[in-house]
mmCIF file of C-alpha atoms in Angstrom:
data_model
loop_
_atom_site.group_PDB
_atom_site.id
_atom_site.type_symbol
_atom_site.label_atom_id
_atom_site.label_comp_id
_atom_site.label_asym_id
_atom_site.label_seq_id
_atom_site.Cartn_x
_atom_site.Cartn_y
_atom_site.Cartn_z
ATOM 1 C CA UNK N 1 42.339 -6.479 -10.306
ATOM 2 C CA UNK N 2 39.867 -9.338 -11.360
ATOM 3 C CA UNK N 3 36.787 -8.998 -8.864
ATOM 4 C CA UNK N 4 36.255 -12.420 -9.616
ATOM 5 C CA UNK N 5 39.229 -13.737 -8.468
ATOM 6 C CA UNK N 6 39.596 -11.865 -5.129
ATOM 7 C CA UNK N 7 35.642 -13.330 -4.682
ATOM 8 C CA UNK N 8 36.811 -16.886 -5.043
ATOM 9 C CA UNK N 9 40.160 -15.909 -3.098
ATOM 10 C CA UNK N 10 38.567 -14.190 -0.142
ATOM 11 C CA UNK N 11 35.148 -16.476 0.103
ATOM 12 C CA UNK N 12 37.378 -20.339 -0.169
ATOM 13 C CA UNK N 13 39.514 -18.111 2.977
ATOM 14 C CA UNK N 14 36.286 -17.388 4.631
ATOM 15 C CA UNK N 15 34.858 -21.132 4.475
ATOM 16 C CA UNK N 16 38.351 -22.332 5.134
ATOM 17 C CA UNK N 17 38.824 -20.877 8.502
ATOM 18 C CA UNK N 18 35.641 -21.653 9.887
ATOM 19 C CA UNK N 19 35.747 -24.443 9.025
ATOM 20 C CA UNK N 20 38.880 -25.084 10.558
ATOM 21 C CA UNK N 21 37.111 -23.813 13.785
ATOM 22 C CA UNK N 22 34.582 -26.651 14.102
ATOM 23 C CA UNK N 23 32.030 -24.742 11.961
ATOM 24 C CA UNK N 24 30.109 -27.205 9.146
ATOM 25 C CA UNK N 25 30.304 -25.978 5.371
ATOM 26 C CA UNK N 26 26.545 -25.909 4.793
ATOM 27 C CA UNK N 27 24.752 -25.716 1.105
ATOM 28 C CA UNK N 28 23.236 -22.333 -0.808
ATOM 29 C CA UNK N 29 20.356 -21.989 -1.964
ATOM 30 C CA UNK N 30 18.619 -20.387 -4.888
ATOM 31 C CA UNK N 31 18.056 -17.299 -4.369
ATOM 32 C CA UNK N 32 14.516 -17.404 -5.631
ATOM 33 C CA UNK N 33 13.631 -20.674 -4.265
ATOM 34 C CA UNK N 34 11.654 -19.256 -0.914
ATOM 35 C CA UNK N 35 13.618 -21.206 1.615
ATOM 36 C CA UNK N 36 12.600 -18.322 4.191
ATOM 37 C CA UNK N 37 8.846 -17.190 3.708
ATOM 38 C CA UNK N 38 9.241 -14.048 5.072
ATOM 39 C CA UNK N 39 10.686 -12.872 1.946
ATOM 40 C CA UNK N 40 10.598 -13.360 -1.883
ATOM 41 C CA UNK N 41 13.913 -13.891 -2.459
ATOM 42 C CA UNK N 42 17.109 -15.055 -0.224
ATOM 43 C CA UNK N 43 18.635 -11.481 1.023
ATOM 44 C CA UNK N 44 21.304 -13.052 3.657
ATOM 45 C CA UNK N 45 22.983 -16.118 4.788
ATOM 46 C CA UNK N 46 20.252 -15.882 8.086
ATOM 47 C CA UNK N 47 17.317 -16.424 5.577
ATOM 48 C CA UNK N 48 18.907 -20.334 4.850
ATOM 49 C CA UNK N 49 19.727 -21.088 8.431
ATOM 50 C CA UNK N 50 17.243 -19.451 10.754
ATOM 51 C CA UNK N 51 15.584 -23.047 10.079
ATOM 52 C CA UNK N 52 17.860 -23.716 12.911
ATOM 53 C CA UNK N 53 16.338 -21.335 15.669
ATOM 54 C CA UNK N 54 12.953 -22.873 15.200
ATOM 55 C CA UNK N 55 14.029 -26.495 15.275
ATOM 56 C CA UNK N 56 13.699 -28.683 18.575
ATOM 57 C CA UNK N 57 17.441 -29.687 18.003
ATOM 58 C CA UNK N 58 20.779 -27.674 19.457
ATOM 59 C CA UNK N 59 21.524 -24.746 16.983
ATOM 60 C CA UNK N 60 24.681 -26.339 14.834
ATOM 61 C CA UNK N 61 27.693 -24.703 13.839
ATOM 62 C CA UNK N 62 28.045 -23.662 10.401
ATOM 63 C CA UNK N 63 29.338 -21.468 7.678
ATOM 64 C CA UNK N 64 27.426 -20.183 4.660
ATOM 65 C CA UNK N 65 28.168 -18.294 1.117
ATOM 66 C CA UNK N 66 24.867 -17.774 -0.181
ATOM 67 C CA UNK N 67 23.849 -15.534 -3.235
ATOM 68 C CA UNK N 68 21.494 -12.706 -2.653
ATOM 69 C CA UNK N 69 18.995 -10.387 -3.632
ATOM 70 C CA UNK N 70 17.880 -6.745 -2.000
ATOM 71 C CA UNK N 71 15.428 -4.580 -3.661
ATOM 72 C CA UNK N 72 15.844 -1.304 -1.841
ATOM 73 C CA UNK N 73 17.198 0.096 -5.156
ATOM 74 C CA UNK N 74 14.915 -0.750 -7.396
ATOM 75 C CA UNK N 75 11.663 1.784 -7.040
ATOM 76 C CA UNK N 76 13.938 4.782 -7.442
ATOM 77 C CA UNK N 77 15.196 3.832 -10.351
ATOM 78 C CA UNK N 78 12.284 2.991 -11.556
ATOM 79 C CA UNK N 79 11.182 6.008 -11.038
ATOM 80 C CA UNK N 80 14.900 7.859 -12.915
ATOM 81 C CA UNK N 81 15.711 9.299 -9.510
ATOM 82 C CA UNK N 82 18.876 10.703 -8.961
ATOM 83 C CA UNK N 83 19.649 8.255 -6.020
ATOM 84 C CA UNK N 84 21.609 5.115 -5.579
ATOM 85 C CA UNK N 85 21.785 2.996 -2.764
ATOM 86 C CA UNK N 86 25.307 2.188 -1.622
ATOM 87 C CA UNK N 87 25.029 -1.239 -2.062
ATOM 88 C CA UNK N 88 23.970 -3.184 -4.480
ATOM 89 C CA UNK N 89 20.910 -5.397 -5.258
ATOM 90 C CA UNK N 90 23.116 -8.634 -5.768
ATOM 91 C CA UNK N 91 25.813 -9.585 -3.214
ATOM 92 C CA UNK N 92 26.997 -12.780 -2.113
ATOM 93 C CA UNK N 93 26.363 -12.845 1.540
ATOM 94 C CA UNK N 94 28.762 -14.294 3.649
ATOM 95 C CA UNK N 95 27.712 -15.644 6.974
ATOM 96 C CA UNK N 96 27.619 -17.916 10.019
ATOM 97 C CA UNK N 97 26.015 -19.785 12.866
ATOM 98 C CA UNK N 98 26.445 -21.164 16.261
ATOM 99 C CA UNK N 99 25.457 -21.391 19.815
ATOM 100 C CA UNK N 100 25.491 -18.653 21.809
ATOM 101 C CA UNK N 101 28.074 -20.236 23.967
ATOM 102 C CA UNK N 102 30.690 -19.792 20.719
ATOM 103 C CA UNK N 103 29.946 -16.235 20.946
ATOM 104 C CA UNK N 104 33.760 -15.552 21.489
ATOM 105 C CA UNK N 105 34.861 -18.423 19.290
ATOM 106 C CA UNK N 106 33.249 -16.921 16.509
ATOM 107 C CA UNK N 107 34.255 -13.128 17.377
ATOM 108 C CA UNK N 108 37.585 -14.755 17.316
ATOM 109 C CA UNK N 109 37.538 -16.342 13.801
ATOM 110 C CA UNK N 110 35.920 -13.305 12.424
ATOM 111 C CA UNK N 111 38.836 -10.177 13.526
ATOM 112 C CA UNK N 112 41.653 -13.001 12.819
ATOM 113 C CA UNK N 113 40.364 -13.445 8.921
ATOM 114 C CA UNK N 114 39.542 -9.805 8.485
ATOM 115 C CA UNK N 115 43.002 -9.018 10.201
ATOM 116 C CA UNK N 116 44.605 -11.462 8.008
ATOM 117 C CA UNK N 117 42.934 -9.218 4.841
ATOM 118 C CA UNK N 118 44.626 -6.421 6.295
ATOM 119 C CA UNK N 119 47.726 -7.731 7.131
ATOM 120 C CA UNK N 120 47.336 -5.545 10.262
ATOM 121 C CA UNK N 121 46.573 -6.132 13.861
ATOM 122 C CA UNK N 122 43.385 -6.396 15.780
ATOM 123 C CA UNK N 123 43.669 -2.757 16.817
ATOM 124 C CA UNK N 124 43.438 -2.047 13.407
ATOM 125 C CA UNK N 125 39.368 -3.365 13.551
ATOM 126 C CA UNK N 126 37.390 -0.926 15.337
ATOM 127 C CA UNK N 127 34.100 -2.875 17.273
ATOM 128 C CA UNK N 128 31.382 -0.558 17.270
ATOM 129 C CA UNK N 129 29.056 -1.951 20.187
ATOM 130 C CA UNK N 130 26.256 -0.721 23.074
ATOM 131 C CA UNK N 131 27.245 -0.543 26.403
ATOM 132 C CA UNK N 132 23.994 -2.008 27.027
ATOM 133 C CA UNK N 133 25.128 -5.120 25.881
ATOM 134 C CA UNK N 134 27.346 -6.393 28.489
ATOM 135 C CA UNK N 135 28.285 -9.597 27.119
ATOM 136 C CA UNK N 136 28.906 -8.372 23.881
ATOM 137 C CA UNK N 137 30.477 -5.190 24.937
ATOM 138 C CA UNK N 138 33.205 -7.945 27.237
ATOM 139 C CA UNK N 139 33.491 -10.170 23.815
ATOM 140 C CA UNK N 140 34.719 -6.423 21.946
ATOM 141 C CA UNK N 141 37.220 -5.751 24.754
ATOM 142 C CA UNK N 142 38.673 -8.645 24.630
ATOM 143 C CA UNK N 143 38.979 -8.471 21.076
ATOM 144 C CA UNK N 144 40.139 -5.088 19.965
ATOM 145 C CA UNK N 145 39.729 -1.838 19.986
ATOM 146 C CA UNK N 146 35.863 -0.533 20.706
ATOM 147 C CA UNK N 147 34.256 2.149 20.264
ATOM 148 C CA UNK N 148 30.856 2.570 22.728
ATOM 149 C CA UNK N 149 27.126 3.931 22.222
ATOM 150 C CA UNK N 150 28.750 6.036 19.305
ATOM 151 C CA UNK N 151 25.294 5.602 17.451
ATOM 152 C CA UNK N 152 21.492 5.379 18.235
ATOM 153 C CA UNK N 153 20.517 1.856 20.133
ATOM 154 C CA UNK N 154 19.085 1.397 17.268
ATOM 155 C CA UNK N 155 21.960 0.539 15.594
ATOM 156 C CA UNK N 156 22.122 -2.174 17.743
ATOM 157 C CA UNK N 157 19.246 -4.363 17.502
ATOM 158 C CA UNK N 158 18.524 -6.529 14.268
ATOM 159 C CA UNK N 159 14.818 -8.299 13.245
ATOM 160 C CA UNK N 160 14.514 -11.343 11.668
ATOM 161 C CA UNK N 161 11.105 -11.452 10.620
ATOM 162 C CA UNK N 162 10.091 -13.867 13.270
ATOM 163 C CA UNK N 163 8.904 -10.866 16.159
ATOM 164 C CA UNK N 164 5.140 -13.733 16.399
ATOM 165 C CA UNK N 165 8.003 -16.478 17.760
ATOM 166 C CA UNK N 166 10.081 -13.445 19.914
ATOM 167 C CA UNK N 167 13.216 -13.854 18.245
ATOM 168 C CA UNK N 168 15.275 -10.779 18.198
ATOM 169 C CA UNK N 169 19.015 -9.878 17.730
ATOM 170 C CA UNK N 170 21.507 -7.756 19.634
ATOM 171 C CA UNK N 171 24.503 -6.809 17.523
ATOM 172 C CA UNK N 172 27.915 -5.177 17.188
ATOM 173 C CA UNK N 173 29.546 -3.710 14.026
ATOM 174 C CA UNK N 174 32.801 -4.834 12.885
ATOM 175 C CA UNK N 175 34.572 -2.025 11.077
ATOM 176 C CA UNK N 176 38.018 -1.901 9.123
ATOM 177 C CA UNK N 177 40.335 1.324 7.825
ATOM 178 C CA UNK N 178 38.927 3.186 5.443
ATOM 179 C CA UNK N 179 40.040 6.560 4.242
ATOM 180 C CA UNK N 180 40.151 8.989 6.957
ATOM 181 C CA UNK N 181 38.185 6.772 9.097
ATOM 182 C CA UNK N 182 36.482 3.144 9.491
ATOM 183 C CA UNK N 183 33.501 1.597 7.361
ATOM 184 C CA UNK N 184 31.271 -1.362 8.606
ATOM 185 C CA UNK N 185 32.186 -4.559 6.968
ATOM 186 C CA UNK N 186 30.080 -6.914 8.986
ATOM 187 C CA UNK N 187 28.141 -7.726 12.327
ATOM 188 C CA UNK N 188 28.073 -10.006 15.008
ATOM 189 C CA UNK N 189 24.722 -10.643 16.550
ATOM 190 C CA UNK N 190 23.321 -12.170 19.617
ATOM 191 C CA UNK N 191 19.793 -14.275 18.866
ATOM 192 C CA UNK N 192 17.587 -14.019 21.650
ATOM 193 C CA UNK N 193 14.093 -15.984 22.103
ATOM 194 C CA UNK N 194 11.934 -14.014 24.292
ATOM 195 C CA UNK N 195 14.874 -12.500 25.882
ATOM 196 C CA UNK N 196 16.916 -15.367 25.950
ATOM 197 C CA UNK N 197 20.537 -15.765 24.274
ATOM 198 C CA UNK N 198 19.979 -18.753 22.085
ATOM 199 C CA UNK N 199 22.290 -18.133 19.404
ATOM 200 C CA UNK N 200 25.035 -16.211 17.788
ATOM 201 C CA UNK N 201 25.486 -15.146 14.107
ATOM 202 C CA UNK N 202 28.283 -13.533 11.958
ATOM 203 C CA UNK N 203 27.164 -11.464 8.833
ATOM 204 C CA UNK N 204 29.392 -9.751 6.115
ATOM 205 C CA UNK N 205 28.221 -8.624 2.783
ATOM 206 C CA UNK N 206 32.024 -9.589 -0.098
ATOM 207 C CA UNK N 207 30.804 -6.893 -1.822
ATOM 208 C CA UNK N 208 30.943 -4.275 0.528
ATOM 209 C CA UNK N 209 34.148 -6.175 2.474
ATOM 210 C CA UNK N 210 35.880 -5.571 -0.886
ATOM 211 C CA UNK N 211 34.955 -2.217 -1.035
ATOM 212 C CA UNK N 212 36.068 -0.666 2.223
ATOM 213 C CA UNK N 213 38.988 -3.111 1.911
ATOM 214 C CA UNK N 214 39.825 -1.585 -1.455
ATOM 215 C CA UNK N 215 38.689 1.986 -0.817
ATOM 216 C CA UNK N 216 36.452 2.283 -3.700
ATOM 217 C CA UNK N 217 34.299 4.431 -4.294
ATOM 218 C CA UNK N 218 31.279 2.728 -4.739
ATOM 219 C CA UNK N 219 29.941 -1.086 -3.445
ATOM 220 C CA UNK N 220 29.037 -1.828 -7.256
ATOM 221 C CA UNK N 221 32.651 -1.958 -7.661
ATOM 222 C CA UNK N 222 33.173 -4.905 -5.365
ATOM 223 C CA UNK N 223 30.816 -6.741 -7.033
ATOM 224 C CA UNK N 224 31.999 -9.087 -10.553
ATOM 225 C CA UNK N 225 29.611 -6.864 -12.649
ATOM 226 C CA UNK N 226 32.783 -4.948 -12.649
ATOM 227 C CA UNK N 227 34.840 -7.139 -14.108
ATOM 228 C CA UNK N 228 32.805 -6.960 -17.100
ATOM 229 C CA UNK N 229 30.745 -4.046 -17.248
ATOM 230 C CA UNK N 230 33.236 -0.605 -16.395
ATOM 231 C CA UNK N 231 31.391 1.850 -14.089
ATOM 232 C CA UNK N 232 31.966 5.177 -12.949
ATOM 233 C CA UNK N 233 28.744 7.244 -12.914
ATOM 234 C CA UNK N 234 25.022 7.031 -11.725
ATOM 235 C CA UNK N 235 23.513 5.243 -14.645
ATOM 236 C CA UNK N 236 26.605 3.095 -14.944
ATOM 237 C CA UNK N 237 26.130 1.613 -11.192
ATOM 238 C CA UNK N 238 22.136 1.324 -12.048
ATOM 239 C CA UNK N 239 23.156 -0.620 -15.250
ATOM 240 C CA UNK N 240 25.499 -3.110 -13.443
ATOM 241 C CA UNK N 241 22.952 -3.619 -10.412
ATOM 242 C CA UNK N 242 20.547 -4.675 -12.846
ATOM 243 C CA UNK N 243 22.469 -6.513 -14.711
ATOM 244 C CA UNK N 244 23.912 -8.405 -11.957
ATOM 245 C CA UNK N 245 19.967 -9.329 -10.357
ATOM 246 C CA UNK N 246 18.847 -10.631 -13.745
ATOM 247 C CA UNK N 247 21.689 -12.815 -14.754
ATOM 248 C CA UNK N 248 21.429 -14.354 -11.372
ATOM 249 C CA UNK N 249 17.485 -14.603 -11.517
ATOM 250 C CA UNK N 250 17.776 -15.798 -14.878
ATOM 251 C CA UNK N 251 20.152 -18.547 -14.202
ATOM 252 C CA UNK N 252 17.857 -19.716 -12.009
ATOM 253 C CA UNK N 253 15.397 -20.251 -14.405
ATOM 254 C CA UNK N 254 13.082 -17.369 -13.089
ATOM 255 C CA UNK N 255 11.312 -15.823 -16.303
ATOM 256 C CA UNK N 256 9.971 -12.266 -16.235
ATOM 257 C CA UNK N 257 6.301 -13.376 -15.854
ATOM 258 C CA UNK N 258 3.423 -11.260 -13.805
ATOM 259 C CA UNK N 259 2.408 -14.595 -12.164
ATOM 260 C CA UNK N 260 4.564 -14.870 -9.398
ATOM 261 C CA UNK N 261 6.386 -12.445 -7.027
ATOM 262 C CA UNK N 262 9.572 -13.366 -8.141
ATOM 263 C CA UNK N 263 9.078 -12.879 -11.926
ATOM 264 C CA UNK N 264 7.428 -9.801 -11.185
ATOM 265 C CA UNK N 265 10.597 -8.503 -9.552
ATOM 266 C CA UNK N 266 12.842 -9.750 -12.380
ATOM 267 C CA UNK N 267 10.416 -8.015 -15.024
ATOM 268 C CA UNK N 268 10.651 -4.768 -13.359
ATOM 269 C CA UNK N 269 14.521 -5.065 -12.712
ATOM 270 C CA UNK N 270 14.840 -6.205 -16.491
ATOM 271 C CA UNK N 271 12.633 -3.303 -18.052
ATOM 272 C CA UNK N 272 14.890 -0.727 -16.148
ATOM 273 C CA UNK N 273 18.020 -2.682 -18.014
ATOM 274 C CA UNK N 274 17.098 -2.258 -21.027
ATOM 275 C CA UNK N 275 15.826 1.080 -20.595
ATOM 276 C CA UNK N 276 19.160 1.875 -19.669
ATOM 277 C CA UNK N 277 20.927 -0.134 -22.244
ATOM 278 C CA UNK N 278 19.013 2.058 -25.183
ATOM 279 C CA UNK N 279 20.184 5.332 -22.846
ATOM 280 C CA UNK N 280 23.526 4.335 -23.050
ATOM 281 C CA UNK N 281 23.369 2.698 -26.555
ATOM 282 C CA UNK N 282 24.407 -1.122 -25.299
ATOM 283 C CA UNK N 283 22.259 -4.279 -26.232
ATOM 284 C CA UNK N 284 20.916 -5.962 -23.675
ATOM 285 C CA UNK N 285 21.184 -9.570 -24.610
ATOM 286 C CA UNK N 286 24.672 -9.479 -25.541
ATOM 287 C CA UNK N 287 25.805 -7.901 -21.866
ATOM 288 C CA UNK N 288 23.705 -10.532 -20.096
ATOM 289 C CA UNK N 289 25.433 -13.463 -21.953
ATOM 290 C CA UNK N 290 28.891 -11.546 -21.332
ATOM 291 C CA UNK N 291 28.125 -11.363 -17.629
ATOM 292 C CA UNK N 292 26.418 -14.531 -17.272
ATOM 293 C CA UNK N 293 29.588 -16.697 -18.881
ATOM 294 C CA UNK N 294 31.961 -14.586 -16.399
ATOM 295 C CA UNK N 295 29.640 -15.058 -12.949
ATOM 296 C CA UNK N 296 30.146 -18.730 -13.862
ATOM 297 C CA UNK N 297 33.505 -18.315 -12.550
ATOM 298 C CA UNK N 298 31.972 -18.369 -8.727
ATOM 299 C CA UNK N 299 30.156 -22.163 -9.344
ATOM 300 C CA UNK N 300 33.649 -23.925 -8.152
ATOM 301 C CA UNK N 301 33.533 -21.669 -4.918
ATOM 302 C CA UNK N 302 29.535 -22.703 -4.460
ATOM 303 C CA UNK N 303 30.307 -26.407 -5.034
ATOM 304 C CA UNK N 304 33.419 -26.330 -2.914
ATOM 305 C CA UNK N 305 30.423 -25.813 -0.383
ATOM 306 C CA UNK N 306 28.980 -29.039 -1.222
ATOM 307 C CA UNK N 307 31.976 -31.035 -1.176
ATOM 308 C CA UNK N 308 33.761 -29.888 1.772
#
């Protein structure tokens, strides 16, 4: 099983059918290129289109596969902890956009591709939602099999950075079979303005959808790190997660400098790597050109973006 491949399989799928729904294939980004300045570097599909909820014009509908970078793992292993976060740093965030009047159009696309993945049913998804949420809770019921207020209302509710323009979210979880129970894959959230239903987003980390899909046991695995870096232990997942945030960073042409945020973050990432790469008795430079030639592989699937 070639990560890479079932990345370009799943994410052309994922474009495809939204698109076939009306929804326009929009561009990515850089991930470092501060497109959303509420954060250093792109962490989700929102952080390139939320441009949309603050424009005068109708919010458009469109379909995203954007590259992307979260740092919640990087201070404990900086500091050699014995923790991992479940996912990784580097994902490629899969994600859409449209009016809040499409909320059930795309509810709809979303259970029929992930069904299609499953080759199951839609009682095979399990919609985790509030009963709070009427509309929402009416879009799951219609859709599949629900399960209600089975976690905190916080759950629930989603920020965007933008709480000074009153934009908030109201979300449910989309979850698929998974060992002796269900694992979230994705959400589906309602954008409000100061209460208002404005908009309507679909998020889904490929990573973690090939995880849960897979049953591995660890996100890390779902990512193509995998393909050329074998992991199975603590160190291992650190090494790839690493790995996988400077090849992309460096691509970009981000150095490890002190004089920006973004370099700063690559330094530190990169000074873990090879601290780990003289642990484990690896060089550094020759896994980063290994990884960086194979994570070429995904530039077809970006520019099919582009051309579409």
């Amino acid at each position: 099983m070639a990560i890479l491949d079932d990345t370009i399989q799943l994410g052309k799928a994922f474009l495809r059918q939204y698109h076939s729904g009306g929804f326009e294939i929009m561009s990515s980004v850089p991930v470092s290129c501060r497109i959303d300045k509420s954060v250093f570097l792109v962490g989700s599909t929102i952080s390139v289109l939320k441009q949309h909820l603050l424009a005068d014009n109708p919010v458009p509908h469109c379909v995203l596969l954007q590259p992307a970078i979260r740092t919640q793992s990087l201070l404990p292993m900086e500091r050699g902890e014995e923790t991992h976060s479940i996912y990784g740093s580097y994902f490629l965030a899969m994600g859409t956009l449209a009016p809040y009047e499409s909320l059930a159009l795309t509810t709809e696309i979303a259970c029929n591709y992930l069904c299609t993945l499953l080759h199951g049913c839609r009682y095979d998804l399990l919609l985790r939602v509030s009963a709070a949420d009427s509309d929402l809770l009416r879009v799951c019921r219609q859709a599949g099999a629900t399960e209600v207020d089975s976690q905190p209302l916080t759950y629930y509710r989603h920020r965007y950075g933008l709480a000074d323009q009153g934009i908030f979210g109201r979300n449910f979880n989309i979850a698929i079979p998974a060992g002796d129970g269900h694992r979230d894959v994705g959400n589906i959230i309602v954008i409000e303005r100061h209460g208002v239903p404005i908009a309507v987003e679909f998020a889904m980390g490929m990573s973690t959808l090939l995880t849960h899909l897979y049953r591995l046991p660890h996100t890390m695995l779902g990512n193509v790190v995998a393909d050329v870096l074998p992991m199975g232990n603590l160190k291992e997942y650190q090494l790839g997660d690493c790995l996988s945030v400077v090849g992309c960073l460096r691509q970009e042409g981000v150095m490890p400098r002190s004089s920006h945020m973004q370099g700063r973050i690559l330094k530190r990432y990169q000074r873990v790597m090879d601290n780990l790469c003289l642990s484990m008795g690896k060089d550094p430079q020759s896994l980063l050109d290994t990884y960086t030639a194979h994570a070429r592989g995904l530039l077809p699937l970006l520019r099919m973006q582009n051309s579409s």
